[in-house]
C-alpha cells in the first residue's frame, strides 16, 4: 500500500477526473489523500479518500470566481484569461505546494495539470509525480501551432515552417511574461530554476495521463514516451436518481422520430445569454426536443420555454446521452468526452480558456461543428444542428472517437500506469 496525494483545482471539471482516479487507487488499497477546495471535499471523501484542505492556498468557489479574484471579471476576453492564469493558477500554486509539503511525506503525487502546486511539491519532496491532463494536451510539438492559435493543423515541411514561425512570438511572450512568474512560484516552494522553460516545465517528466484519444487529439510525431492517452476519466455511473417530471418526453420524442438535442454550458461559463437562450430561440419551431441544463441555476433564468423545450439544473448524463442525437455545448472538455464516449456528435460554441481548443479538436476529428464563437446567433445554432442531423458521417465519426476513448482504458488504465510508476520509483 502506498501513500498517494491526488490534487485538483476546485473546479467541477477538474475535480471529476481527479476524484475518479483517487477512488480507483483507494479501491486498490492505497492510502489516498485528496487536496482541493472545501466546496469539493465531499467528492474526494465519497471516493474513499481523506481530504486535505486548501489552507496556505487561497480557496475559492468556482461559481463565484470573481469574488475572490476580481481581475477575472466575467471570465471573457484576453485580460480575463491572463488574470485567470496569473491570479488563480500561478497565484495559488505556492500555497498548494506548501499545503502538500506540510502534509507529507507521500510516496507519489497525482496532479491536475493546472494545479501547479502538485508538480512543485513532487519536485521539492523528491517523489515521482504524474500529471493528469484535465483539458486538451498543451505540450509543445514541432507538428502543431501553439495552443490557442486558430490555424489549420496540417502536416509536411511547409506546416512545420509555419509552426516554427508562430512559436517565435509565443516563446518570447513566455520568456517575458510567463517564465518569471513560474520561477517565482518555484522559488517560493524552495526550488531552483526550471529545467524546462515555459508551461511545459510544469508537466511531469515521469508520467502524463492525457484525457482523450488519438483521433480526437492531433497527431504528434514527437510525443514523449511517458505521455499516455487514457480516454475519459469519469467515476462509475451513479445509481438512478430522481428525474424531472418531463423525463418520459424523451422516449416519446424518439418514438415519434423527433431527435433530442441537448444544450448545456457546463458549470463554469453559465451566462444563459451566451448559448442556452440562442439555442432555444433558434430551435424553437424545429422538429426536435430541446433539453437544456443550467449548470445549477434555477431554470427560470431561461425565461418562458418554447413548447419543444425542457430544462433542469442538472441531468444524469449517463442516462441522458444515449437518448441524444446532437450535443450542443460551449466546449467543456469533460462534457465533450462524455458526449463522444456515448457516440453523440456535437456543435461547439466555445470562447474562453481551453474551450476554443476543444471546439477545434471536435471539428478536426469530424465528430461535430465548431461555431468559432462563444455567443452564436440563433440561426447559426439551428443551421449547425440541422447540418449535424443531416450528415450521418458526423455520427459515425463520433461513434469511432467514442470507441477509441473506451479502448484507451479510462480510470482503470490510469490507475495501472500510476501503479507502474510507483513500482519504478
XYZ file of C-alpha atoms in Angstrom:
425
model
C 0.000 0.000 0.000
C 1.334 3.416 -0.951
C 0.515 6.839 0.404
C -0.707 8.857 -2.593
C -1.710 12.518 -2.826
C -4.223 13.403 -5.567
C -4.649 17.129 -6.125
C -7.055 19.085 -8.295
C -8.116 22.696 -8.641
C -11.554 23.337 -7.100
C -13.392 23.470 -10.408
C -16.074 20.872 -11.126
C -14.455 19.864 -14.417
C -11.123 19.281 -12.687
C -12.342 17.529 -9.559
C -14.391 14.994 -11.534
C -11.470 13.180 -13.210
C -9.140 13.610 -10.228
C -11.683 12.168 -7.773
C -12.327 9.284 -10.178
C -8.621 8.384 -10.200
C -8.427 8.831 -6.428
C -11.377 6.493 -5.984
C -9.814 3.747 -8.100
C -6.500 3.983 -6.259
C -8.326 3.847 -2.918
C -10.300 0.814 -4.127
C -6.981 -0.894 -4.857
C -5.935 -0.460 -1.251
C -3.781 2.670 -1.354
C -3.924 5.376 1.306
C -5.211 8.285 -0.783
C -5.480 11.936 0.187
C -7.389 14.389 -1.988
C -6.242 18.013 -1.986
C -8.810 20.540 -3.196
C -11.041 23.374 -2.018
C -13.765 22.995 0.585
C -16.576 23.040 -1.976
C -15.450 19.696 -3.371
C -14.396 17.978 -0.173
C -17.295 15.546 -0.453
C -16.295 14.376 -3.931
C -12.984 13.013 -2.664
C -14.392 11.639 0.568
C -17.170 9.829 -1.317
C -14.445 8.266 -3.480
C -12.748 6.811 -0.402
C -10.006 9.406 0.055
C -9.302 11.610 3.025
C -9.454 15.368 2.397
C -6.577 17.832 2.663
C -7.969 21.395 2.624
C -6.558 24.395 0.843
C -5.090 26.289 3.781
C -1.990 28.117 2.579
C -3.582 28.109 -0.871
C -6.341 30.691 -1.358
C -9.603 28.758 -1.579
C -12.488 29.909 -3.783
C -15.892 28.993 -5.171
C -15.638 28.261 -8.887
C -19.191 29.550 -9.395
C -18.187 32.941 -7.922
C -14.576 33.197 -9.052
C -14.523 36.989 -9.377
C -15.489 37.353 -5.702
C -12.011 36.088 -4.797
C -10.118 37.148 -7.918
C -11.716 40.409 -9.122
C -9.471 40.788 -12.161
C -11.010 37.638 -13.677
C -14.286 39.564 -14.043
C -16.792 37.704 -16.198
C -14.058 35.380 -17.471
C -14.281 36.644 -21.036
C -11.528 38.161 -23.124
C -7.741 38.193 -23.180
C -7.378 40.173 -19.941
C -9.646 37.781 -18.057
C -7.794 34.742 -19.413
C -4.462 36.236 -18.373
C -5.843 37.079 -14.918
C -7.070 33.508 -14.609
C -3.511 32.327 -15.266
C -1.701 34.833 -13.057
C -4.161 35.137 -10.160
C -5.787 31.713 -9.981
C -3.280 29.222 -11.390
C 0.013 30.925 -10.539
C -1.362 32.850 -7.570
C -2.460 29.752 -5.638
C 0.381 27.429 -6.683
C 2.877 28.177 -3.919
C 0.149 27.762 -1.314
C -0.885 24.446 -2.841
C 2.707 23.235 -2.635
C 3.011 24.395 0.981
C -0.160 22.506 1.951
C 1.059 19.291 0.324
C 4.614 19.500 1.666
C 3.320 20.103 5.209
C 1.019 17.056 4.951
C 3.740 14.748 3.604
C 5.515 12.503 3.213
C 3.831 10.867 0.229
C 5.100 8.080 -1.976
C 3.646 9.646 -5.122
C 1.624 12.668 -6.223
C -1.041 12.681 -8.934
C -1.762 16.245 -10.002
C -4.205 18.051 -12.228
C -2.035 19.660 -14.938
C -3.208 23.134 -13.871
C -2.778 22.538 -10.128
C 0.825 23.666 -10.437
C 1.480 23.226 -6.729
C 1.321 19.455 -7.111
C 4.260 19.488 -9.521
C 6.226 21.839 -7.263
C 5.552 19.653 -4.224
C 6.584 16.488 -6.038
C 9.875 18.037 -7.062
C 10.508 19.505 -3.608
C 9.684 16.242 -1.824
C 11.789 14.249 -4.262
C 8.966 11.848 -5.142
C 7.628 10.919 -8.569
C 4.507 12.658 -9.741
C 2.014 12.059 -12.510
C 0.247 14.813 -14.400
C -3.404 14.367 -15.418
C -4.382 16.477 -18.429
C -7.863 17.634 -17.437
C -8.029 19.825 -20.557
C -6.665 19.028 -24.034
C -2.966 18.281 -24.063
C -0.960 21.504 -24.485
C 2.579 20.117 -24.767
C 4.525 21.887 -27.491
C 5.173 19.952 -30.694
C 7.007 20.760 -33.900
C 3.978 19.317 -35.683
C 1.492 21.771 -34.178
C 0.917 25.500 -33.929
C 0.938 26.977 -30.410
C -2.174 26.215 -28.329
C -4.837 28.824 -28.883
C -3.661 29.892 -32.332
C -6.633 29.317 -34.685
C -4.858 27.922 -37.730
C -5.467 24.690 -39.545
C -3.441 21.724 -38.316
C -1.624 20.079 -41.203
C 1.477 18.000 -41.873
C 4.520 18.405 -44.041
C 7.552 20.664 -44.266
C 5.585 23.828 -45.022
C 3.399 23.325 -41.948
C 6.451 22.830 -39.761
C 7.997 26.045 -41.072
C 4.749 27.860 -40.350
C 4.545 26.354 -36.860
C 8.134 27.381 -36.113
C 7.344 30.961 -37.099
C 4.174 31.009 -34.984
C 6.068 29.688 -31.986
C 8.622 32.522 -32.039
C 6.369 35.263 -30.557
C 4.795 32.749 -28.176
C 8.202 31.762 -26.809
C 9.101 35.422 -26.452
C 5.885 36.055 -24.502
C 6.611 33.011 -22.345
C 10.110 34.296 -21.617
C 8.976 37.806 -20.753
C 5.599 37.276 -19.066
C 5.204 33.626 -18.070
C 8.607 32.290 -17.087
C 9.302 34.954 -14.431
C 6.058 34.015 -12.724
C 6.896 30.313 -12.899
C 10.332 30.989 -11.436
C 8.626 32.995 -8.700
C 6.429 30.122 -7.549
C 9.364 27.725 -7.820
C 11.413 29.977 -5.555
C 8.514 30.208 -3.092
C 8.474 26.395 -2.976
C 12.222 26.285 -2.300
C 13.205 25.198 -5.813
C 15.804 26.438 -8.260
C 15.320 27.358 -11.883
C 13.168 25.115 -14.053
C 14.912 22.537 -16.222
C 12.298 23.067 -18.948
C 11.149 26.601 -19.721
C 7.535 27.665 -20.086
C 4.334 25.872 -19.105
C 5.700 22.556 -20.426
C 8.070 22.549 -17.442
C 5.080 22.028 -15.141
C 4.175 18.709 -16.765
C 5.577 15.602 -15.101
C 8.716 14.136 -16.661
C 7.669 10.774 -15.225
C 4.081 10.192 -16.397
C 1.391 12.218 -18.164
C -2.154 10.837 -18.292
C -3.903 12.635 -21.138
C -7.666 12.549 -21.275
C -8.645 11.899 -24.871
C -7.552 9.530 -27.597
C -5.815 9.543 -30.964
C -8.345 10.751 -33.490
C -9.618 13.412 -31.130
C -6.237 14.937 -30.342
C -3.825 15.997 -33.074
C -1.055 13.597 -34.130
C 2.408 14.388 -32.783
C 5.478 12.637 -34.157
C 7.438 13.892 -31.130
C 5.020 12.818 -28.383
C 7.148 11.815 -25.356
C 7.051 8.147 -24.418
C 5.784 8.913 -20.916
C 2.579 10.509 -22.275
C -0.346 8.094 -22.449
C -3.877 8.717 -23.714
C -6.301 7.177 -21.233
C -9.687 8.102 -22.709
C -12.237 9.601 -20.362
C -11.626 9.742 -16.607
C -15.041 9.556 -15.006
C -16.457 7.839 -11.926
C -18.700 4.781 -12.308
C -22.290 5.680 -13.228
C -24.307 6.757 -10.229
C -27.410 4.879 -9.169
C -30.529 6.245 -10.903
C -31.818 9.270 -9.030
C -34.870 11.432 -9.174
C -35.736 12.502 -12.704
C -37.687 15.575 -13.755
C -41.414 15.162 -14.318
C -40.940 15.547 -18.072
C -38.374 12.713 -18.421
C -40.843 10.466 -20.265
C -40.981 13.094 -23.031
C -37.530 11.894 -24.150
C -38.766 8.420 -25.032
C -41.925 9.852 -26.561
C -39.914 12.152 -28.838
C -37.733 9.294 -30.026
C -40.798 7.133 -30.662
C -42.183 9.948 -32.820
C -38.913 10.226 -34.740
C -38.026 13.611 -33.219
C -34.311 13.979 -32.438
C -33.307 15.022 -28.921
C -30.892 17.976 -28.821
C -29.100 18.529 -25.512
C -27.797 22.047 -24.823
C -25.524 22.870 -21.899
C -22.910 25.395 -20.811
C -21.478 23.124 -18.132
C -20.846 24.576 -14.692
C -18.348 27.405 -15.297
C -19.380 29.826 -18.075
C -23.093 29.726 -17.362
C -24.475 33.059 -18.614
C -27.562 31.764 -20.469
C -27.346 34.626 -22.972
C -24.183 33.077 -24.425
C -25.595 29.805 -25.736
C -28.692 28.500 -23.947
C -31.061 31.263 -24.988
C -29.769 31.497 -28.592
C -30.189 27.737 -28.920
C -33.707 27.791 -27.501
C -34.668 30.625 -29.852
C -33.048 29.097 -32.906
C -34.597 25.669 -32.352
C -37.983 26.874 -31.080
C -40.002 25.679 -34.070
C -37.666 22.903 -35.209
C -38.933 19.291 -35.234
C -36.736 18.354 -32.277
C -36.977 18.108 -28.496
C -34.510 20.527 -26.869
C -33.222 19.581 -23.411
C -31.270 22.267 -21.532
C -29.273 22.200 -18.304
C -28.346 25.407 -16.493
C -25.312 24.201 -14.529
C -27.063 24.529 -11.187
C -29.050 27.744 -11.671
C -32.832 27.764 -11.349
C -34.398 27.057 -14.729
C -36.392 30.277 -14.629
C -33.203 32.109 -15.720
C -34.121 30.864 -19.191
C -37.477 32.625 -19.198
C -40.503 31.048 -20.856
C -39.506 27.881 -22.685
C -40.676 27.068 -26.212
C -43.156 24.209 -26.448
C -40.449 21.860 -27.742
C -38.013 22.563 -24.868
C -37.425 21.144 -21.415
C -34.955 22.277 -18.743
C -33.331 21.210 -15.494
C -30.477 22.444 -13.312
C -28.583 19.171 -13.797
C -29.329 15.878 -15.534
C -27.589 12.478 -15.294
C -25.524 12.326 -18.480
C -25.046 8.570 -18.190
C -28.814 8.205 -18.637
C -29.418 11.169 -20.928
C -26.707 10.889 -23.582
C -27.807 7.513 -25.012
C -31.087 9.266 -25.924
C -29.467 12.332 -27.521
C -28.941 12.941 -31.246
C -26.886 16.172 -31.022
C -24.953 17.651 -28.104
C -24.635 21.461 -28.150
C -22.118 22.872 -25.680
C -19.595 25.606 -25.005
C -16.721 23.163 -25.096
C -16.067 21.868 -21.591
C -13.599 19.013 -22.019
C -15.360 16.674 -19.603
C -18.753 17.121 -21.260
C -17.178 16.744 -24.694
C -15.526 13.467 -23.723
C -18.795 12.259 -22.217
C -20.776 13.047 -25.365
C -18.264 11.465 -27.716
C -17.853 8.427 -25.478
C -21.607 7.950 -25.988
C -21.186 8.394 -29.766
C -23.086 11.698 -29.874
C -21.974 14.283 -32.497
C -21.523 17.866 -31.354
C -21.987 21.546 -32.040
C -19.466 23.565 -30.012
C -19.578 27.297 -29.257
C -16.505 27.933 -27.105
C -14.702 31.207 -26.460
C -12.972 31.144 -23.050
C -9.902 29.364 -21.652
C -9.390 25.981 -23.345
C -12.821 25.863 -24.958
C -11.789 27.118 -28.431
C -9.149 24.371 -28.489
C -11.813 21.804 -27.627
C -14.059 23.114 -30.402
C -11.245 22.904 -32.951
C -10.456 19.319 -31.965
C -14.082 18.270 -32.302
C -14.278 19.770 -35.783
C -10.869 18.330 -36.762
C -11.992 14.870 -35.658
C -15.051 15.065 -37.935
C -17.386 14.447 -34.992
C -19.004 17.866 -34.971
C -19.013 21.557 -35.855
C -17.001 24.432 -34.397
C -19.091 27.620 -34.428
C -15.922 29.670 -33.748
C -17.674 31.885 -31.245
C -18.968 31.628 -27.695
C -22.056 33.710 -28.453
C -23.639 32.357 -31.633
C -26.726 33.806 -33.267
C -29.870 31.657 -33.028
C -29.883 30.971 -36.774
C -26.295 29.687 -36.645
C -27.141 27.212 -33.884
C -30.134 25.961 -35.852
C -28.139 25.644 -39.072
C -25.384 23.699 -37.307
C -27.814 21.322 -35.597
C -29.636 20.774 -38.896
C -26.349 20.005 -40.603
C -25.263 17.507 -37.953
C -28.617 15.735 -38.135
C -28.368 15.634 -41.929
C -24.818 14.286 -42.183
C -24.623 10.683 -40.916
C -20.830 10.735 -41.205
C -20.609 13.016 -38.156
C -22.466 10.475 -36.032
C -20.257 7.728 -37.453
C -17.135 9.706 -36.547
C -18.492 10.385 -33.057
C -19.004 6.643 -32.622
C -15.477 5.947 -33.847
C -13.986 8.518 -31.489
C -16.116 7.106 -28.680
C -14.786 3.614 -29.356
C -11.229 4.978 -29.218
C -11.938 6.686 -25.893
C -13.274 3.441 -24.462
C -10.365 1.405 -25.833
C -7.891 3.790 -24.148
C -8.903 2.270 -20.818
C -10.236 5.133 -18.720
C -9.811 5.164 -14.952
C -8.538 1.563 -14.583
C -5.803 2.183 -17.166
C -4.830 5.437 -15.467
C -4.527 3.641 -12.128
C -2.445 0.872 -13.743
C 0.002 3.463 -15.069
C 0.203 5.203 -11.689
C 0.981 1.889 -10.010
C 3.649 1.139 -12.634
C 5.251 4.484 -11.798
C 5.156 3.560 -8.112
C 6.920 0.284 -8.819
C 9.624 2.055 -10.840
C 10.244 4.636 -8.128
